[in-house]
Structure formats: C-alpha cells, structure tokens
Amino acid sequence: MHHLVDLRSDTVTVPTPEMRRAMANAEVGDDVYGEDPTINRLQERAAELLGKEAALFVPSGTMGNEIAIKVHTRPGDEVLIDEDCHIVKWELGAAAFISSVQLHTVPNQRGIVPVQEYARRIHPGDDHVPPTRLICLENTHNAAGGVVLPLEYMREVWTLAQHHGVAVHLDGARLFNAAVALGIPARKLAAYADSVMFCLSKGLACPVGSILCGSRAFIEEARRVRKILGGAMRQAGILAAAGLVALDTMIDRLAQDHARARRLAEAVANMPGFWVDMETVQTNMVYVQTEQPARRIVQQLETLGVLCLDVFPHTIRLVTHKDIDDEHITRAIDAFAKVAQ
Ligand code: TLP
C-alpha cells in the first residue's frame, strides 16, 4: 500500500518506529485488575493533559462515546445532538441499542448549532416529554469538514447546559487538531465538557485506542460499562505505550497536516467539476463537492494511485495525516487535475 497516496482517513496511519520500540518494551500487567503500569501512566497523563480527574483507555472512539452516553443517561432520556455528528451518523444507532436514549437531532450551520437552538429544546421532563440529560458536541466536526468549534462557543453551550443541570459530552476524536488550529492547549476546550473522548488512533497515529476523561466518579462508572461492553483488556499496555509516545511527539506536528490540507484544497478548488468550501478547511480534512458521482471520481483517482472516500453521493473526503508528505500532496493534486480534464 505504500506506493499509494492514502487520503481516506487519518485512521490509516501506521505507528512510528519510536512507538514500535515503546510497544515492544512496554511494562505490562492485567488491566482488569488495574495492574498494567503503562495503561495507568497513560490514563494519568491523559487526565492531566485535559485537566480532568481521571481517564480510561478504551478500544475505540465509538466505545468511548457510547460509554459516556450510557453513564450520563437513563433509558428514555433525551440527548441533544447536532444531526451530523459521528454519534448520529456513523455509530449504527448504538445510543439507542446500548443506552435506550432518544437522540434529539438539531440542524447545524458548518458544524455549529446556534446556542439558542439547544436552549429552546432543553426540557426538564414531564408526563409527556423526556428530560434532556445530555448535550453532545464534536470538535473538530468531521462531517462539516473538520471545522473547529471555537472556544467561546464551547463556553456558551456549557453555560447553558450548567444552567439547566444538563451534562456535556465532547466527542474530541480530533480534539488536538482543534487545539492546534486554535493555538490553545486542549484542556481549555475540555474545560467546557463533563466528559471528553479523544482518539489516539487518528491523527496521533497510534494503532489502537481512545481515551475517555471525566470526574473520578464518572470514570469509575465508565470502567464498569466498559467491562459490560467487553472492552476491558488485559496486557493492553502494549497499546498504551504507543499512546504515551503519541502524546509526547504527535500533537504539535498536526499543524503540518493542516497546512497540507489547505494546499490540497486550494488546488482542487480551482479545478473544473470540483468545489471546496474553503471556510471549512480549518484542520486536516478537505470535503470536495463533485459534479459527477463521487463514487466514479474515487474509482478514477484510485487507478492513479490516490485513495479517498466518497462520503456522500456528490462529496469526497480527503484527510491528511503523518503518512502524507508534500510529495504525496503533489501527486494527489496531479491526479485530481487528470480526472478534472
Ligand atoms: N471516524 C472515522 C469513520 O468512522 C467516519 C473516520 O475515518 O473519520 N468520532 C469521530 C468524530 C470520528 O470521526 C470517529 C471515526 C469516531 C468518533 C469513532 O472512532 P473509532 O473509529 O475509533 O470508533
């Protein structure tokens, strides 16, 4: 696969040599007994980094989000969430399946739901209406093009939720992309959520794993739910070792991915048959609208050695990451130029 330019996702990244060394040498133990020192170190580091009391290593971002929903809610509760979030679109109805909650979806504009739209839907619950228990946010916002939810916006949603005694969960699969784009530490964004999930296995280039952070009591319950879902692992310090390397070495470099995404977007935006909303190109994603069916374009690009995803019938998603360098971007631009002719 190495001769291909793989822009399908930042999930395709492979671990760095330093990660592989750390994984091979990781000190491990049985994490179900809380005895894996590498897992424990990663969880402590992650909690400290996000300014939360505790953290839990989970096998995937999906599991992190779904555990959070389960812990924050009771069956029949309502969750306010923007209609394009990963939890709504790409988690196979897991919130209904696992937590028996009602996702009350709200339209967004470029990934942002106006705060008043949440405000007018929050309900304490009565004989007819389910109580709003949770608001879920996603930062960066994948389906909106990797856009960043500004810190002030996060604060406004948080203030509203606090006022009504509603919890906030942040799907921060790409939280560090948001933090780097804003030029602020991730903990500032995390401060406006009760629980935060971030992925190690995306832009941070780890092979496996995500982290769920929150209060000590929240994480204690999350640990129980993780076990129920079959997500408790044993000598998983081998995986956590890569996570520790990632937190040291992979965050600041995300700025390079953002610059490359911009270069790619600017080039493709000027080609016939393709459109890019440049305002959404804020991090490591480029969503390209296509005149022809996206599927056909993806197939043509593949024959030219460039892989990307047709996420909607006339939309292609391109994602930059640590295994994409400047030369790969040039090759991708050349391939798009050929297809555009
Ligand atoms: N996103 C994947 C696909 O599922 C779409 C990708 O390639 O972008 N939250 C957000 C915002 C995500 O983008 C993803 C994965 C997840 C959660 C789930 O993470 P995993 O794949 O680890 O379960």
Short mmCIF file of C-alpha atoms and ligand atoms in Angstrom, two decimals:
data_model
loop_
_atom_site.label_atom_id
_atom_site.label_comp_id
_atom_site.label_asym_id
_atom_site.label_seq_id
_atom_site.Cartn_x
_atom_site.Cartn_y
_atom_site.Cartn_z
CA MET A 1 0.00 0.00 0.00
CA HIS A 2 2.97 2.32 0.49
CA HIS A 3 3.13 3.49 -3.11
CA LEU A 4 -0.46 4.73 -2.78
CA VAL A 5 -1.41 8.16 -1.51
CA ASP A 6 -3.97 7.18 1.12
CA LEU A 7 -6.20 10.13 1.97
CA ARG A 8 -9.20 8.05 3.12
CA SER A 9 -8.71 8.88 6.78
CA ASP A 10 -6.16 9.66 9.46
CA THR A 11 -7.09 6.25 10.88
CA VAL A 12 -4.81 4.65 8.25
CA THR A 13 -1.64 5.96 9.91
CA VAL A 14 0.89 3.35 10.99
CA PRO A 15 2.87 3.58 14.24
CA THR A 16 6.23 5.37 14.22
CA PRO A 17 9.48 3.43 14.87
CA GLU A 18 9.59 5.08 18.32
CA MET A 19 6.09 3.79 19.05
CA ARG A 20 7.03 0.28 17.94
CA ARG A 21 10.09 0.33 20.21
CA ALA A 22 8.00 1.54 23.15
CA MET A 23 5.37 -1.12 22.42
CA ALA A 24 7.97 -3.90 22.27
CA ASN A 25 9.47 -2.82 25.59
CA ALA A 26 6.27 -1.89 27.42
CA GLU A 27 5.92 -2.96 31.01
CA VAL A 28 2.54 -4.70 31.24
CA GLY A 29 0.11 -6.30 33.69
CA ASP A 30 -3.54 -7.29 33.87
CA ASP A 31 -5.51 -4.10 33.35
CA VAL A 32 -8.77 -5.69 34.52
CA TYR A 33 -7.05 -5.81 37.93
CA GLY A 34 -5.80 -2.25 37.34
CA GLU A 35 -2.26 -3.66 37.26
CA ASP A 36 -0.95 -2.54 33.91
CA PRO A 37 1.58 0.19 34.75
CA THR A 38 1.74 1.52 31.19
CA ILE A 39 -2.06 1.82 30.94
CA ASN A 40 -2.09 3.54 34.33
CA ARG A 41 0.58 6.00 33.25
CA LEU A 42 -1.25 6.80 30.02
CA GLN A 43 -4.53 7.36 31.85
CA GLU A 44 -2.84 9.67 34.38
CA ARG A 45 -1.06 11.61 31.61
CA ALA A 46 -4.26 11.98 29.60
CA ALA A 47 -6.31 13.15 32.59
CA GLU A 48 -3.64 15.70 33.48
CA LEU A 49 -3.36 16.90 29.88
CA LEU A 50 -7.10 17.55 29.70
CA GLY A 51 -7.42 18.89 33.23
CA LYS A 52 -9.80 16.12 34.33
CA GLU A 53 -9.70 13.99 37.47
CA ALA A 54 -9.45 10.63 35.73
CA ALA A 55 -9.23 8.86 32.39
CA LEU A 56 -9.96 5.46 30.89
CA PHE A 57 -8.28 3.73 27.95
CA VAL A 58 -10.91 2.27 25.60
CA PRO A 59 -10.52 0.22 22.40
CA SER A 60 -12.21 2.73 20.08
CA GLY A 61 -13.69 6.19 19.79
CA THR A 62 -17.11 4.71 19.26
CA MET A 63 -16.89 2.81 22.53
CA GLY A 64 -15.68 5.93 24.34
CA ASN A 65 -18.64 7.96 23.09
CA GLU A 66 -21.16 5.24 23.81
CA ILE A 67 -19.85 4.58 27.32
CA ALA A 68 -20.16 8.31 28.02
CA ILE A 69 -23.78 8.38 26.82
CA LYS A 70 -24.57 5.32 28.94
CA VAL A 71 -23.04 6.84 32.08
CA HIS A 72 -24.69 10.25 31.66
CA THR A 73 -28.21 8.98 30.96
CA ARG A 74 -31.02 6.62 31.93
CA PRO A 75 -33.21 4.77 29.39
CA GLY A 76 -35.82 7.11 27.94
CA ASP A 77 -33.76 10.27 28.49
CA GLU A 78 -33.14 12.69 25.70
CA VAL A 79 -29.77 13.70 24.25
CA LEU A 80 -29.47 16.91 22.23
CA ILE A 81 -27.00 16.48 19.41
CA ASP A 82 -26.30 18.02 16.06
CA GLU A 83 -27.66 15.87 13.28
CA ASP A 84 -24.33 15.41 11.50
CA CYS A 85 -22.32 14.14 14.47
CA HIS A 86 -20.48 10.83 14.27
CA ILE A 87 -22.68 9.53 17.12
CA VAL A 88 -25.77 10.09 14.94
CA LYS A 89 -24.42 9.21 11.52
CA TRP A 90 -21.77 6.56 11.95
CA GLU A 91 -22.25 4.64 15.18
CA LEU A 92 -25.01 2.36 13.86
CA GLY A 93 -27.66 3.58 16.28
CA ALA A 94 -25.53 2.50 19.24
CA ALA A 95 -27.03 5.12 21.58
CA ALA A 96 -30.46 3.51 21.07
CA PHE A 97 -29.04 -0.01 21.16
CA ILE A 98 -26.94 0.41 24.31
CA SER A 99 -28.47 3.29 26.27
CA SER A 100 -32.12 3.32 25.06
CA VAL A 101 -31.99 7.09 24.78
CA GLN A 102 -33.70 9.37 22.31
CA LEU A 103 -31.28 11.36 20.18
CA HIS A 104 -32.97 14.69 19.54
CA THR A 105 -31.08 15.90 16.49
CA VAL A 106 -30.58 19.56 15.69
CA PRO A 107 -29.54 21.09 12.34
CA ASN A 108 -26.17 22.84 12.17
CA GLN A 109 -24.53 25.50 10.06
CA ARG A 110 -20.99 24.48 9.08
CA GLY A 111 -20.86 22.28 12.17
CA ILE A 112 -22.22 24.89 14.58
CA VAL A 113 -25.68 24.61 16.16
CA PRO A 114 -26.76 28.11 17.29
CA VAL A 115 -26.88 28.01 21.10
CA GLN A 116 -30.49 29.22 21.13
CA GLU A 117 -31.46 26.10 19.15
CA TYR A 118 -30.25 23.98 22.07
CA ALA A 119 -31.85 26.41 24.54
CA ARG A 120 -35.31 26.09 23.05
CA ARG A 121 -35.17 22.29 23.04
CA ILE A 122 -33.92 21.70 26.59
CA HIS A 123 -36.77 20.27 28.69
CA PRO A 124 -36.78 19.20 32.33
CA GLY A 125 -39.17 16.34 31.51
CA ASP A 126 -42.81 15.91 32.50
CA ASP A 127 -45.66 13.46 31.98
CA HIS A 128 -45.28 13.77 28.20
CA VAL A 129 -41.78 14.92 27.38
CA PRO A 130 -38.50 13.12 28.13
CA PRO A 131 -35.93 15.00 30.21
CA THR A 132 -32.90 16.42 28.44
CA ARG A 133 -29.95 14.85 30.20
CA LEU A 134 -27.03 15.44 27.86
CA ILE A 135 -25.71 17.61 25.03
CA CYS A 136 -23.09 16.04 22.76
CA LEU A 137 -20.62 18.18 20.83
CA GLU A 138 -17.98 17.14 18.28
CA ASN A 139 -14.72 19.07 17.92
CA THR A 140 -13.30 19.01 15.31
CA HIS A 141 -16.54 18.36 13.46
CA ASN A 142 -15.93 15.60 10.97
CA ALA A 143 -18.97 15.76 8.65
CA ALA A 144 -18.82 19.56 8.47
CA GLY A 145 -15.31 19.29 7.01
CA GLY A 146 -13.08 19.10 10.06
CA VAL A 147 -14.24 22.52 11.29
CA VAL A 148 -13.28 23.79 14.72
CA LEU A 149 -15.88 24.70 17.33
CA PRO A 150 -14.49 27.95 18.80
CA LEU A 151 -13.66 28.08 22.50
CA GLU A 152 -16.23 30.82 23.12
CA TYR A 153 -18.94 28.69 21.51
CA MET A 154 -18.00 25.72 23.71
CA ARG A 155 -18.25 28.04 26.73
CA GLU A 156 -21.72 29.26 25.73
CA VAL A 157 -23.08 25.73 25.29
CA TRP A 158 -21.50 24.71 28.60
CA THR A 159 -23.03 27.70 30.43
CA LEU A 160 -26.47 26.87 29.04
CA ALA A 161 -26.12 23.20 30.00
CA GLN A 162 -24.93 24.09 33.51
CA HIS A 163 -27.88 26.41 33.96
CA HIS A 164 -30.26 23.53 33.24
CA GLY A 165 -28.33 20.80 35.04
CA VAL A 166 -27.59 19.07 31.72
CA ALA A 167 -24.26 17.30 31.15
CA VAL A 168 -21.99 17.93 28.13
CA HIS A 169 -20.03 15.20 26.38
CA LEU A 170 -17.38 16.16 23.86
CA ASP A 171 -16.53 13.79 21.03
CA GLY A 172 -12.98 15.01 20.62
CA ALA A 173 -11.86 12.24 18.28
CA ARG A 174 -9.71 15.04 16.79
CA LEU A 175 -9.54 17.30 19.83
CA PHE A 176 -5.84 18.00 19.35
CA ASN A 177 -6.43 19.08 15.75
CA ALA A 178 -8.90 21.63 17.16
CA ALA A 179 -6.48 22.76 19.87
CA VAL A 180 -3.57 23.13 17.43
CA ALA A 181 -5.76 25.05 14.95
CA LEU A 182 -6.87 27.41 17.74
CA GLY A 183 -3.36 27.65 19.18
CA ILE A 184 -4.58 26.76 22.68
CA PRO A 185 -3.99 23.80 25.00
CA ALA A 186 -6.61 21.04 24.65
CA ARG A 187 -7.51 21.39 28.33
CA LYS A 188 -9.13 24.76 27.61
CA LEU A 189 -11.63 23.08 25.29
CA ALA A 190 -12.04 20.14 27.67
CA ALA A 191 -12.94 22.54 30.49
CA TYR A 192 -16.32 23.10 28.85
CA ALA A 193 -17.39 19.45 28.93
CA ASP A 194 -18.11 16.96 31.71
CA SER A 195 -16.62 14.13 29.69
CA VAL A 196 -14.26 14.13 26.74
CA MET A 197 -13.30 11.34 24.38
CA PHE A 198 -10.20 11.72 22.20
CA CYS A 199 -8.71 9.22 19.77
CA LEU A 200 -5.11 8.07 19.79
CA SER A 201 -5.65 6.10 16.60
CA LYS A 202 -6.36 9.01 14.24
CA GLY A 203 -4.04 11.99 13.71
CA LEU A 204 -1.93 10.92 16.68
CA ALA A 205 -1.04 7.80 14.66
CA CYS A 206 -1.40 5.07 17.28
CA PRO A 207 -2.51 1.64 16.08
CA VAL A 208 -5.41 1.28 18.55
CA GLY A 209 -7.23 3.15 21.24
CA SER A 210 -9.06 6.16 22.57
CA ILE A 211 -9.27 7.87 25.93
CA LEU A 212 -12.34 8.89 27.89
CA CYS A 213 -11.81 11.58 30.53
CA GLY A 214 -14.02 12.97 33.27
CA SER A 215 -14.57 13.17 37.00
CA ARG A 216 -13.36 10.31 39.22
CA ALA A 217 -16.94 9.14 39.81
CA PHE A 218 -17.74 9.29 36.09
CA ILE A 219 -14.68 7.23 35.16
CA GLU A 220 -15.40 4.67 37.88
CA GLU A 221 -18.81 4.05 36.32
CA ALA A 222 -17.34 4.21 32.80
CA ARG A 223 -14.93 1.43 33.77
CA ARG A 224 -17.89 -0.75 34.78
CA VAL A 225 -19.71 -0.05 31.49
CA ARG A 226 -16.52 -0.76 29.51
CA LYS A 227 -16.43 -4.21 31.14
CA ILE A 228 -20.11 -4.83 30.33
CA LEU A 229 -19.43 -3.98 26.68
CA GLY A 230 -16.48 -6.36 26.56
CA GLY A 231 -13.96 -3.55 26.23
CA ALA A 232 -11.83 -4.39 29.25
CA MET A 233 -8.48 -5.67 28.04
CA ARG A 234 -5.61 -7.43 29.76
CA GLN A 235 -1.96 -6.63 28.91
CA ALA A 236 -3.04 -3.66 26.84
CA GLY A 237 -0.04 -1.65 27.99
CA ILE A 238 1.48 -2.71 24.68
CA LEU A 239 -1.08 -0.41 23.06
CA ALA A 240 -0.89 2.29 25.71
CA ALA A 241 2.88 2.57 25.19
CA ALA A 242 2.22 3.95 21.72
CA GLY A 243 -0.24 6.40 23.27
CA LEU A 244 2.39 7.81 25.61
CA VAL A 245 4.76 8.36 22.68
CA ALA A 246 1.92 9.99 20.74
CA LEU A 247 1.17 12.50 23.48
CA ASP A 248 4.87 13.46 23.51
CA THR A 249 5.58 13.56 19.80
CA MET A 250 2.46 13.71 17.65
CA ILE A 251 0.46 16.74 18.79
CA ASP A 252 2.46 19.74 17.58
CA ARG A 253 3.10 18.17 14.18
CA LEU A 254 -0.67 18.24 13.41
CA ALA A 255 -0.07 21.80 12.14
CA GLN A 256 1.77 20.26 9.17
CA ASP A 257 -1.29 18.15 8.31
CA HIS A 258 -3.43 21.29 8.42
CA ALA A 259 -1.08 23.20 6.09
CA ARG A 260 -1.04 20.30 3.63
CA ALA A 261 -4.84 20.02 3.66
CA ARG A 262 -5.05 23.71 2.82
CA ARG A 263 -2.60 23.38 -0.09
CA LEU A 264 -4.59 20.43 -1.46
CA ALA A 265 -7.91 22.24 -1.01
CA GLU A 266 -6.71 25.41 -2.73
CA ALA A 267 -5.51 23.42 -5.73
CA VAL A 268 -8.63 21.24 -6.11
CA ALA A 269 -11.00 24.19 -5.55
CA ASN A 270 -9.74 25.75 -8.79
CA MET A 271 -10.39 22.69 -10.97
CA PRO A 272 -13.48 22.29 -13.18
CA GLY A 273 -16.15 19.96 -11.77
CA PHE A 274 -14.96 20.30 -8.18
CA TRP A 275 -15.93 22.73 -5.42
CA VAL A 276 -14.46 23.24 -1.99
CA ASP A 277 -15.96 25.45 0.71
CA MET A 278 -12.63 26.93 1.79
CA GLU A 279 -14.11 28.25 5.03
CA THR A 280 -14.45 24.69 6.25
CA VAL A 281 -10.82 23.83 5.55
CA GLN A 282 -9.53 24.54 9.04
CA THR A 283 -7.73 21.35 10.05
CA ASN A 284 -6.74 18.11 8.30
CA MET A 285 -9.83 17.50 6.17
CA VAL A 286 -10.99 18.58 2.73
CA TYR A 287 -14.52 17.89 1.59
CA VAL A 288 -14.79 18.19 -2.19
CA GLN A 289 -18.19 18.53 -3.87
CA THR A 290 -18.23 16.79 -7.23
CA GLU A 291 -20.29 17.44 -10.33
CA GLN A 292 -20.03 13.76 -11.30
CA PRO A 293 -20.98 10.99 -8.88
CA ALA A 294 -18.35 10.89 -6.13
CA ARG A 295 -18.05 7.11 -6.48
CA ARG A 296 -16.88 7.44 -10.09
CA ILE A 297 -14.28 10.08 -9.18
CA VAL A 298 -12.99 7.92 -6.32
CA GLN A 299 -12.57 4.99 -8.69
CA GLN A 300 -10.70 7.13 -11.25
CA LEU A 301 -8.41 8.53 -8.56
CA GLU A 302 -7.70 5.01 -7.34
CA THR A 303 -6.39 3.98 -10.75
CA LEU A 304 -3.99 6.95 -10.41
CA GLY A 305 -2.79 5.73 -7.02
CA VAL A 306 -4.81 8.12 -4.83
CA LEU A 307 -7.27 6.75 -2.30
CA CYS A 308 -10.10 8.82 -0.84
CA LEU A 309 -13.67 8.26 0.37
CA ASP A 310 -16.99 9.11 -1.25
CA VAL A 311 -18.75 10.05 1.98
CA PHE A 312 -21.92 11.34 0.27
CA PRO A 313 -23.19 10.83 -3.33
CA HIS A 314 -21.50 14.03 -4.53
CA THR A 315 -18.90 14.53 -1.82
CA ILE A 316 -15.38 13.19 -1.49
CA ARG A 317 -13.42 13.42 1.74
CA LEU A 318 -9.63 13.83 1.79
CA VAL A 319 -7.77 13.59 5.08
CA THR A 320 -4.12 14.47 5.65
CA HIS A 321 -2.04 12.76 8.32
CA LYS A 322 1.51 11.91 9.34
CA ASP A 323 1.99 9.39 6.50
CA ILE A 324 1.21 12.05 3.88
CA ASP A 325 4.11 14.32 2.92
CA ASP A 326 4.46 17.22 0.48
CA GLU A 327 5.24 14.91 -2.42
CA HIS A 328 2.06 12.92 -1.76
CA ILE A 329 0.07 16.15 -1.89
CA THR A 330 1.65 16.98 -5.25
CA ARG A 331 0.72 13.52 -6.53
CA ALA A 332 -2.85 13.92 -5.28
CA ILE A 333 -3.17 17.34 -6.94
CA ASP A 334 -1.83 15.90 -10.22
CA ALA A 335 -4.33 13.04 -10.05
CA PHE A 336 -7.24 15.42 -9.44
CA ALA A 337 -6.06 17.56 -12.37
CA LYS A 338 -6.13 14.50 -14.66
CA VAL A 339 -9.62 13.49 -13.50
CA ALA A 340 -10.87 17.08 -13.87
CA GLN A 341 -9.94 17.20 -17.58
N1 TLP B 1 -14.39 8.33 12.19
C1 TLP B 1 -13.97 7.55 11.05
C2 TLP B 1 -15.20 6.98 10.34
O1 TLP B 1 -15.99 6.25 11.22
C3 TLP B 1 -16.04 8.04 9.71
C4 TLP B 1 -13.17 8.42 10.13
O2 TLP B 1 -12.48 7.85 9.27
O3 TLP B 1 -13.22 9.65 10.27
N2 TLP B 1 -15.89 10.42 16.47
C5 TLP B 1 -15.49 10.98 15.32
C6 TLP B 1 -15.66 12.44 15.12
C7 TLP B 1 -14.92 10.18 14.32
O4 TLP B 1 -14.55 10.75 13.18
C8 TLP B 1 -14.76 8.80 14.55
C9 TLP B 1 -14.19 7.88 13.50
C10 TLP B 1 -15.18 8.27 15.77
C11 TLP B 1 -15.76 9.12 16.71
C12 TLP B 1 -15.10 6.81 16.10
O5 TLP B 1 -13.80 6.36 16.31
P1 TLP B 1 -13.45 4.80 16.13
O6 TLP B 1 -13.30 4.56 14.66
O7 TLP B 1 -12.16 4.65 16.87
O8 TLP B 1 -14.55 4.02 16.73
#
